[in-house]
mmCIF file of C-alpha atoms and ligand atoms in Angstrom:
data_model
loop_
_atom_site.group_PDB
_atom_site.id
_atom_site.type_symbol
_atom_site.label_atom_id
_atom_site.label_comp_id
_atom_site.label_asym_id
_atom_site.label_seq_id
_atom_site.Cartn_x
_atom_site.Cartn_y
_atom_site.Cartn_z
ATOM 1 C CA MET V 101 26.085 55.919 95.996
ATOM 2 C CA THR V 102 24.863 52.257 95.531
ATOM 3 C CA PHE V 103 21.731 52.992 95.051
ATOM 4 C CA CYS V 104 22.462 55.924 92.782
ATOM 5 C CA HIS V 105 24.532 53.911 90.132
ATOM 6 C CA LYS V 106 21.918 51.361 90.665
ATOM 7 C CA LEU V 107 19.460 53.622 89.389
ATOM 8 C CA GLN V 108 21.249 55.169 86.593
ATOM 9 C CA ASP V 109 21.665 51.554 84.883
ATOM 10 C CA GLU V 110 17.910 51.158 84.975
ATOM 11 C CA LYS V 111 17.812 54.836 83.425
ATOM 12 C CA ILE V 112 20.206 52.855 80.664
ATOM 13 C CA PHE V 113 18.066 50.038 79.992
ATOM 14 C CA TYR V 114 14.411 52.239 80.112
ATOM 15 C CA GLN V 115 16.152 54.728 77.349
ATOM 16 C CA MET V 116 17.180 51.073 74.975
ATOM 17 C CA TYR V 117 13.774 50.178 74.851
ATOM 18 C CA LYS V 118 13.029 53.783 74.534
ATOM 19 C CA MET V 119 15.253 54.193 71.391
ATOM 20 C CA THR V 120 14.259 50.968 70.024
ATOM 21 C CA GLU V 121 10.059 52.715 70.086
ATOM 22 C CA VAL V 122 11.256 55.902 68.576
ATOM 23 C CA ILE V 123 13.088 54.151 66.262
ATOM 24 C CA ASN V 124 10.563 51.445 64.462
ATOM 25 C CA SER V 125 8.040 54.645 64.540
ATOM 26 C CA ILE V 126 10.090 56.863 62.599
ATOM 27 C CA SER V 127 9.046 57.707 58.626
ATOM 28 C CA ASP V 128 11.117 60.477 57.550
ATOM 29 C CA PHE V 129 14.250 62.557 58.320
ATOM 30 C CA GLU V 130 13.303 65.766 59.467
ATOM 31 C CA LYS V 131 11.307 63.068 62.402
ATOM 32 C CA TYR V 132 14.232 60.740 62.756
ATOM 33 C CA LEU V 133 16.949 63.892 63.464
ATOM 34 C CA LYS V 134 14.379 65.081 66.114
ATOM 35 C CA ASN V 135 13.530 61.588 68.056
ATOM 36 C CA THR V 136 16.718 60.795 67.929
ATOM 37 C CA LYS V 137 18.375 64.206 69.274
ATOM 38 C CA LYS V 138 16.256 63.837 71.705
ATOM 39 C CA VAL V 139 17.397 60.368 72.351
ATOM 40 C CA VAL V 140 20.685 61.723 72.703
ATOM 41 C CA GLU V 141 20.079 64.625 74.885
ATOM 42 C CA GLU V 142 18.278 62.415 77.342
ATOM 43 C CA ALA V 143 21.373 59.933 77.461
ATOM 44 C CA LEU V 144 23.497 62.755 78.223
ATOM 45 C CA ASP V 145 21.142 63.777 80.702
ATOM 46 C CA PHE V 146 21.969 61.165 82.862
ATOM 47 C CA SER V 147 25.631 59.891 81.040
ATOM 48 C CA LEU V 148 27.454 62.725 84.276
ATOM 49 C CA GLY V 149 28.020 60.459 87.477
ATOM 50 C CA PRO V 150 28.042 61.446 91.245
ATOM 51 C CA GLU V 151 30.883 63.363 89.816
ATOM 52 C CA ASN V 152 32.676 65.505 92.809
ATOM 53 C CA PRO V 153 33.648 68.355 93.814
ATOM 54 C CA GLU V 154 30.546 70.044 93.253
ATOM 55 C CA ILE V 155 32.040 72.816 91.238
ATOM 56 C CA LEU V 156 33.311 70.377 88.537
ATOM 57 C CA ARG V 157 30.616 68.502 87.973
ATOM 58 C CA GLU V 158 28.078 71.705 87.041
ATOM 59 C CA SER V 159 31.110 73.456 84.796
ATOM 60 C CA MET V 160 31.357 69.327 83.221
ATOM 61 C CA ARG V 161 27.489 69.830 82.511
ATOM 62 C CA TYR V 162 27.070 73.723 82.015
ATOM 63 C CA SER V 163 29.156 72.857 78.346
ATOM 64 C CA LEU V 164 27.708 69.070 78.201
ATOM 65 C CA LEU V 165 24.006 69.991 78.502
ATOM 66 C CA ALA V 166 24.152 73.675 76.508
ATOM 67 C CA GLY V 167 22.744 72.500 73.557
ATOM 68 C CA GLY V 168 24.550 71.923 70.841
ATOM 69 C CA LYS V 169 23.757 69.946 66.917
ATOM 70 C CA ARG V 170 24.104 66.694 68.014
ATOM 71 C CA ILE V 171 25.512 66.145 64.796
ATOM 72 C CA ARG V 172 28.572 63.651 65.922
ATOM 73 C CA PRO V 173 25.931 61.963 67.920
ATOM 74 C CA ILE V 174 23.107 61.062 65.536
ATOM 75 C CA LEU V 175 25.917 60.070 62.965
ATOM 76 C CA CYS V 176 27.090 57.037 65.105
ATOM 77 C CA LEU V 177 23.554 56.027 65.444
ATOM 78 C CA ALA V 178 22.602 56.094 62.084
ATOM 79 C CA SER V 179 25.784 54.033 61.182
ATOM 80 C CA CYS V 180 25.178 51.740 63.464
ATOM 81 C CA SER V 181 21.467 51.193 62.116
ATOM 82 C CA LEU V 182 22.929 51.222 58.147
ATOM 83 C CA ALA V 183 25.712 48.192 59.393
ATOM 84 C CA GLY V 184 22.072 46.167 60.728
ATOM 85 C CA GLY V 185 22.480 46.801 64.752
ATOM 86 C CA GLU V 186 20.358 47.877 67.058
ATOM 87 C CA PRO V 187 21.116 51.815 67.600
ATOM 88 C CA SER V 188 20.360 51.780 71.425
ATOM 89 C CA LEU V 189 23.200 49.391 72.103
ATOM 90 C CA ALA V 190 25.915 52.478 70.639
ATOM 91 C CA VAL V 191 24.062 54.984 72.902
ATOM 92 C CA PRO V 192 26.432 55.606 75.146
ATOM 93 C CA THR V 193 29.573 55.420 72.342
ATOM 94 C CA ALA V 194 27.649 57.696 71.041
ATOM 95 C CA VAL V 195 27.751 59.903 74.493
ATOM 96 C CA ALA V 196 31.205 59.404 74.803
ATOM 97 C CA ILE V 197 32.158 60.976 71.258
ATOM 98 C CA GLU V 198 29.524 63.943 72.509
ATOM 99 C CA MET V 199 31.352 64.089 75.670
ATOM 100 C CA ILE V 200 35.129 63.957 73.291
ATOM 101 C CA HIS V 201 33.704 66.600 70.929
ATOM 102 C CA THR V 202 32.869 68.741 74.289
ATOM 103 C CA MET V 203 35.735 68.958 75.957
ATOM 104 C CA SER V 204 37.229 69.769 72.875
ATOM 105 C CA LEU V 205 35.585 73.092 72.716
ATOM 106 C CA ILE V 206 36.287 74.038 76.505
ATOM 107 C CA HIS V 207 39.982 74.003 75.338
ATOM 108 C CA ASP V 208 39.379 75.691 72.281
ATOM 109 C CA ASP V 209 37.802 78.364 73.766
ATOM 110 C CA LEU V 210 40.547 78.611 76.154
ATOM 111 C CA PRO V 211 43.018 81.768 76.384
ATOM 112 C CA ALA V 212 45.778 79.589 75.433
ATOM 113 C CA MET V 213 44.023 78.456 72.137
ATOM 114 C CA ASP V 214 40.912 79.681 70.672
ATOM 115 C CA ASN V 215 40.476 82.571 73.061
ATOM 116 C CA ASP V 216 36.669 82.865 72.537
ATOM 117 C CA ASP V 217 33.604 84.559 75.044
ATOM 118 C CA LEU V 218 30.817 82.595 72.868
ATOM 119 C CA ARG V 219 29.514 78.964 72.980
ATOM 120 C CA ARG V 220 26.537 77.260 72.269
ATOM 121 C CA GLY V 221 24.844 80.845 72.530
ATOM 122 C CA ARG V 222 26.356 81.018 76.050
ATOM 123 C CA PRO V 223 29.274 82.131 78.259
ATOM 124 C CA THR V 224 32.421 80.221 77.047
ATOM 125 C CA ASN V 225 33.581 77.699 80.564
ATOM 126 C CA HIS V 226 36.261 79.549 81.572
ATOM 127 C CA LYS V 227 34.646 82.725 81.220
ATOM 128 C CA VAL V 228 32.106 81.120 83.549
ATOM 129 C CA TYR V 229 34.307 78.953 86.331
ATOM 130 C CA GLY V 230 37.946 79.947 85.547
ATOM 131 C CA ASP V 231 40.433 78.831 83.342
ATOM 132 C CA ALA V 232 41.649 75.772 85.465
ATOM 133 C CA ILE V 233 37.938 74.741 85.695
ATOM 134 C CA ALA V 234 37.584 74.452 82.304
ATOM 135 C CA ILE V 235 40.685 73.071 81.347
ATOM 136 C CA LEU V 236 39.876 70.019 84.344
ATOM 137 C CA ALA V 237 36.375 69.716 83.293
ATOM 138 C CA GLY V 238 37.820 69.204 80.112
ATOM 139 C CA ASP V 239 40.229 66.230 81.070
ATOM 140 C CA ALA V 240 36.748 64.786 83.230
ATOM 141 C CA LEU V 241 34.715 64.432 80.170
ATOM 142 C CA LEU V 242 37.219 62.906 78.126
ATOM 143 C CA THR V 243 38.048 60.723 79.979
ATOM 144 C CA ARG V 244 34.548 59.642 81.424
ATOM 145 C CA ALA V 245 34.113 59.589 77.689
ATOM 146 C CA PHE V 246 36.102 55.702 77.939
ATOM 147 C CA LYS V 247 34.422 54.716 80.570
ATOM 148 C CA MET V 248 30.754 55.325 78.877
ATOM 149 C CA VAL V 249 31.665 52.920 76.362
ATOM 150 C CA SER V 250 33.264 50.185 78.589
ATOM 151 C CA LEU V 251 31.135 49.458 81.384
ATOM 152 C CA ARG V 252 27.795 51.096 80.312
ATOM 153 C CA SER V 253 27.867 49.154 76.833
ATOM 154 C CA PRO V 254 25.684 46.133 77.923
ATOM 155 C CA GLY V 255 25.360 43.067 75.186
ATOM 156 C CA VAL V 256 28.092 44.440 73.444
ATOM 157 C CA ASP V 257 30.649 42.101 72.284
ATOM 158 C CA PRO V 258 34.095 42.778 73.945
ATOM 159 C CA ASN V 259 35.928 42.797 71.167
ATOM 160 C CA ARG V 260 33.587 44.956 69.648
ATOM 161 C CA LEU V 261 33.806 47.848 72.511
ATOM 162 C CA LEU V 262 37.880 47.629 72.525
ATOM 163 C CA ASN V 263 37.937 48.204 68.627
ATOM 164 C CA VAL V 264 35.719 51.246 69.382
ATOM 165 C CA VAL V 265 38.461 52.262 72.693
ATOM 166 C CA GLY V 266 41.270 51.787 70.533
ATOM 167 C CA GLU V 267 39.479 54.341 67.360
ATOM 168 C CA LEU V 268 38.683 57.272 69.634
ATOM 169 C CA SER V 269 41.641 56.959 71.601
ATOM 170 C CA LEU V 270 43.370 57.203 68.189
ATOM 171 C CA VAL V 271 41.515 60.436 66.475
ATOM 172 C CA ALA V 272 40.524 61.550 70.445
ATOM 173 C CA GLY V 273 44.961 62.512 70.340
ATOM 174 C CA ALA V 274 48.173 63.152 68.214
ATOM 175 C CA PRO V 275 47.077 61.239 65.189
ATOM 176 C CA GLY V 276 43.727 63.406 65.692
ATOM 177 C CA LEU V 277 42.535 66.229 66.789
ATOM 178 C CA VAL V 278 45.162 66.920 68.795
ATOM 179 C CA GLY V 279 47.754 66.555 66.032
ATOM 180 C CA GLY V 280 45.352 69.296 64.211
ATOM 181 C CA GLN V 281 44.982 72.079 66.594
ATOM 182 C CA VAL V 282 49.159 71.442 66.534
ATOM 183 C CA VAL V 283 49.349 72.600 63.054
ATOM 184 C CA ASP V 284 46.371 75.713 63.961
ATOM 185 C CA LEU V 285 48.213 77.501 65.979
ATOM 186 C CA GLU V 286 51.578 76.931 64.211
ATOM 187 C CA CYS V 287 49.993 77.960 61.759
ATOM 188 C CA GLU V 288 48.723 81.016 63.079
ATOM 189 C CA GLY V 289 49.496 84.857 61.192
ATOM 190 C CA LYS V 290 51.154 82.563 58.684
ATOM 191 C CA GLU V 291 50.671 81.673 55.009
ATOM 192 C CA VAL V 292 48.821 78.434 54.740
ATOM 193 C CA ASP V 293 47.779 76.966 51.875
ATOM 194 C CA LEU V 294 45.014 74.795 50.438
ATOM 195 C CA GLU V 295 47.263 71.459 51.269
ATOM 196 C CA THR V 296 48.083 72.324 54.966
ATOM 197 C CA LEU V 297 44.625 73.926 55.469
ATOM 198 C CA GLU V 298 42.982 70.245 53.900
ATOM 199 C CA TYR V 299 45.358 68.739 57.213
ATOM 200 C CA ILE V 300 44.087 71.040 60.404
ATOM 201 C CA HIS V 301 40.613 70.444 59.100
ATOM 202 C CA LEU V 302 41.287 66.502 58.577
ATOM 203 C CA HIS V 303 42.503 66.575 61.858
ATOM 204 C CA LYS V 304 40.684 68.853 64.283
ATOM 205 C CA THR V 305 36.957 68.057 62.545
ATOM 206 C CA GLY V 306 36.941 65.179 59.945
ATOM 207 C CA ALA V 307 39.498 62.439 62.093
ATOM 208 C CA LEU V 308 35.866 62.709 65.082
ATOM 209 C CA LEU V 309 33.365 62.667 62.646
ATOM 210 C CA LYS V 310 35.182 60.012 60.960
ATOM 211 C CA ALA V 311 35.045 57.942 64.462
ATOM 212 C CA CYS V 312 31.528 58.680 64.831
ATOM 213 C CA VAL V 313 31.076 56.485 61.456
ATOM 214 C CA ARG V 314 32.872 54.143 62.168
ATOM 215 C CA THR V 315 32.397 52.892 65.871
ATOM 216 C CA GLY V 316 28.575 53.042 65.029
ATOM 217 C CA ALA V 317 29.160 50.330 62.676
ATOM 218 C CA MET V 318 32.207 48.477 64.732
ATOM 219 C CA ILE V 319 29.287 48.438 67.274
ATOM 220 C CA ALA V 320 27.281 46.475 64.908
ATOM 221 C CA GLY V 321 30.320 44.249 63.721
ATOM 222 C CA ALA V 322 30.391 45.781 59.937
ATOM 223 C CA ASN V 323 32.783 44.186 57.847
ATOM 224 C CA GLU V 324 36.123 45.995 56.365
ATOM 225 C CA LYS V 325 34.263 46.576 52.597
ATOM 226 C CA LEU V 326 31.815 49.465 55.147
ATOM 227 C CA LEU V 327 33.939 50.159 56.961
ATOM 228 C CA GLN V 328 36.180 51.565 54.372
ATOM 229 C CA ALA V 329 32.918 53.253 52.355
ATOM 230 C CA LEU V 330 32.634 54.988 55.988
ATOM 231 C CA THR V 331 35.457 56.212 56.214
ATOM 232 C CA THR V 332 35.486 57.129 52.611
ATOM 233 C CA TYR V 333 32.434 58.833 53.518
ATOM 234 C CA ALA V 334 33.059 61.206 56.851
ATOM 235 C CA GLU V 335 36.139 62.211 54.754
ATOM 236 C CA GLY V 336 34.038 63.988 52.803
ATOM 237 C CA ILE V 337 31.399 65.043 55.090
ATOM 238 C CA GLY V 338 34.617 66.534 57.364
ATOM 239 C CA LEU V 339 35.886 68.547 54.671
ATOM 240 C CA ALA V 340 32.342 69.634 53.515
ATOM 241 C CA PHE V 341 31.253 70.521 57.031
ATOM 242 C CA GLN V 342 34.182 72.414 57.626
ATOM 243 C CA ILE V 343 33.457 74.080 54.633
ATOM 244 C CA ILE V 344 30.298 75.419 55.125
ATOM 245 C CA ASP V 345 31.806 76.568 58.766
ATOM 246 C CA ASP V 346 34.321 79.132 57.216
ATOM 247 C CA ILE V 347 31.133 80.407 54.934
ATOM 248 C CA LEU V 348 28.609 80.492 58.057
ATOM 249 C CA ASP V 349 31.301 82.432 59.852
ATOM 250 C CA LEU V 350 31.628 85.137 56.895
ATOM 251 C CA THR V 351 28.066 85.348 55.799
ATOM 252 C CA SER V 352 26.047 84.478 59.843
ATOM 253 C CA SER V 353 25.841 86.436 63.247
ATOM 254 C CA SER V 354 26.994 85.798 66.714
ATOM 255 C CA GLU V 355 23.125 85.486 67.304
ATOM 256 C CA LYS V 356 22.384 82.497 65.022
ATOM 257 C CA LEU V 357 25.394 80.417 64.990
ATOM 258 C CA GLY V 358 25.958 80.660 69.449
ATOM 259 C CA LYS V 359 29.875 81.441 69.239
ATOM 260 C CA THR V 360 31.350 85.084 68.181
ATOM 261 C CA ALA V 361 30.844 85.066 64.062
ATOM 262 C CA GLY V 362 33.363 87.140 61.946
ATOM 263 C CA LYS V 363 36.385 85.314 64.345
ATOM 264 C CA ASP V 364 38.111 84.284 60.959
ATOM 265 C CA LEU V 365 38.252 87.121 59.051
ATOM 266 C CA LEU V 366 39.336 89.639 61.987
ATOM 267 C CA ALA V 367 42.043 87.496 63.220
ATOM 268 C CA ASP V 368 42.748 86.671 59.578
ATOM 269 C CA LYS V 369 42.604 82.963 59.820
ATOM 270 C CA THR V 370 43.395 81.181 56.604
ATOM 271 C CA THR V 371 39.314 79.791 55.155
ATOM 272 C CA TYR V 372 38.392 78.291 52.346
ATOM 273 C CA PRO V 373 36.700 80.923 51.315
ATOM 274 C CA LYS V 374 39.823 83.021 51.320
ATOM 275 C CA LEU V 375 41.412 80.866 49.564
ATOM 276 C CA LEU V 376 39.161 79.374 46.911
ATOM 277 C CA GLY V 377 36.712 81.953 46.822
ATOM 278 C CA MET V 378 32.510 81.869 48.393
ATOM 279 C CA GLU V 379 31.495 80.683 45.181
ATOM 280 C CA GLU V 380 34.057 77.814 44.531
ATOM 281 C CA SER V 381 33.964 76.817 47.674
ATOM 282 C CA LYS V 382 30.349 76.274 48.299
ATOM 283 C CA LYS V 383 31.010 74.086 44.971
ATOM 284 C CA ARG V 384 33.693 72.115 46.504
ATOM 285 C CA ALA V 385 31.928 71.412 50.078
ATOM 286 C CA PHE V 386 28.592 70.203 47.086
ATOM 287 C CA ASP V 387 30.858 67.879 45.356
ATOM 288 C CA LEU V 388 32.287 65.859 48.320
ATOM 289 C CA VAL V 389 29.113 65.935 49.877
ATOM 290 C CA GLU V 390 28.188 64.511 46.790
ATOM 291 C CA LYS V 391 31.216 62.130 46.015
ATOM 292 C CA ALA V 392 30.440 60.970 50.329
ATOM 293 C CA LYS V 393 27.193 60.065 49.113
ATOM 294 C CA LYS V 394 28.482 57.807 46.737
ATOM 295 C CA ALA V 395 30.357 55.872 48.943
ATOM 296 C CA ILE V 396 27.316 54.731 50.949
ATOM 297 C CA GLU V 397 25.365 54.086 47.774
ATOM 298 C CA PRO V 398 25.306 50.804 48.040
ATOM 299 C CA TRP V 399 23.950 49.531 50.820
ATOM 300 C CA GLY V 400 20.517 51.466 49.314
ATOM 301 C CA ALA V 401 17.821 52.006 51.895
ATOM 302 C CA ASP V 402 20.147 51.000 55.073
ATOM 303 C CA ALA V 403 22.131 54.575 53.925
ATOM 304 C CA LYS V 404 19.187 56.615 53.640
ATOM 305 C CA TYR V 405 19.166 58.343 57.309
ATOM 306 C CA LEU V 406 23.688 59.284 56.274
ATOM 307 C CA ILE V 407 22.598 60.297 52.553
ATOM 308 C CA SER V 408 20.347 62.851 54.346
ATOM 309 C CA LEU V 409 23.106 63.592 57.137
ATOM 310 C CA ALA V 410 25.285 64.607 54.352
ATOM 311 C CA ASP V 411 23.122 66.745 52.483
ATOM 312 C CA PHE V 412 21.807 68.524 56.594
ATOM 313 C CA ILE V 413 25.683 69.670 56.891
ATOM 314 C CA THR V 414 26.262 71.630 53.899
ATOM 315 C CA ASN V 415 22.510 72.648 54.244
ATOM 316 C CA ARG V 416 22.778 74.277 57.676
ATOM 317 C CA ASP V 417 22.521 77.879 59.012
ATOM 318 C CA ARG V 418 24.369 77.087 61.981
HETATM 319 C C1 GRG X 549 40.541 65.775 71.697
HETATM 320 C C2 GRG X 549 42.161 65.457 73.706
HETATM 321 C C3 GRG X 549 41.280 66.150 72.735
HETATM 322 C C4 GRG X 549 41.972 67.409 73.009
HETATM 323 C C5 GRG X 549 41.147 68.796 72.119
HETATM 324 C C6 GRG X 549 41.240 71.980 71.135
HETATM 325 C C7 GRG X 549 41.281 70.483 70.396
HETATM 326 C C8 GRG X 549 42.691 69.448 71.230
HETATM 327 C C9 GRG X 549 41.256 70.327 69.285
HETATM 328 C C10 GRG X 549 40.254 71.418 69.038
HETATM 329 C C11 GRG X 549 39.283 70.980 68.112
HETATM 330 C C12 GRG X 549 37.907 71.615 67.542
HETATM 331 C C13 GRG X 549 37.498 72.472 68.296
HETATM 332 C C14 GRG X 549 37.772 71.556 66.366
HETATM 333 C C15 GRG X 549 36.460 72.239 65.503
HETATM 334 C C16 GRG X 549 35.559 71.630 65.190
HETATM 335 C C17 GRG X 549 33.920 71.930 64.932
HETATM 336 C C18 GRG X 549 33.942 72.474 63.547
HETATM 337 C C19 GRG X 549 33.678 72.342 65.651
HETATM 338 C C20 GRG X 549 31.845 72.395 65.997
HETATM 339 O O1 GRG X 549 31.060 71.689 66.074
HETATM 340 P P1 GRG X 549 29.778 71.689 65.712
HETATM 341 O O2 GRG X 549 29.319 72.994 64.385
HETATM 342 O O3 GRG X 549 29.097 72.390 67.335
HETATM 343 O O4 GRG X 549 29.140 70.868 65.570
HETATM 344 P P2 GRG X 549 28.071 72.408 68.058
HETATM 345 O O5 GRG X 549 27.923 73.098 69.186
HETATM 346 O O6 GRG X 549 26.810 72.233 66.935
HETATM 347 O O7 GRG X 549 27.861 70.811 68.828
#
């Protein structure tokens, strides 16, 4: 057991070294995206300890390593860089965020919630492991996330880590994902106005995106002015992300999305295209992204990857 832990620590340092190498050698956004995603995938691969029993470990790995765009950890690492930090220091937090995101997807797919069969191009966790193990795998990923931040961030000021833990616990809980999900469930089958729709998405989707950029910057010791600008940026991309999600649900296929397409229409869910129409929804997403980019423009070239990530979110096709 001790030997196994030691090995993992060594892997982290190797990972950190590689991260520096990767960041130094990239020259454009596409390369950045590809390389950073690779770093994230590798970090995720050894993020789980010798979790027992085996069925729990399998179920956690099944969803955590099932692909996904990894937008959240990439946002976290890009924000750390923008704030002048060494991005490798934010890798454990980036991994923790992806664990929280993954657990929210596992729970969201359960029959008691959104009841879905397909996620990230595979049968949903509960379809493979059953409802009980899926719930527990989600619980274990959520708790593991906090261990990642607290014990695997060597070289980061503990006060900064304390702020990161505070931020993550807030956005995961009632003031964030859980609260948004409750309102979403309560609105099922009801007429929903734009204000309520925005409340749901700012909490279900926007809150975690906000935590990505804020925690990445906190690790680098960002000041309040930058944290505020990043908050504005994240609120813009958060809503835009959801508008694009609603549009893709209507226009794309399950094969392409890796999750069931056309579900919103079938469940008669209130979406942006339903409330605003397709063209107005696209325009709103574009305007939100422009506003988001404007908030971080004062940081010039340092903000280039976050600016490209905002465009990537609106131009994505899955
Ligand atoms: C966090 C404690 C805790 C509980 C979770 C179930 C729940 C409470 C909240 C639901 C949150 C949810 C599923 C929001 C939808 C967010 C969203 C747009 C997901 C899709 O994100 P992508 O497209 O997915 O980035 P990939 O698979 O690429 O990572």
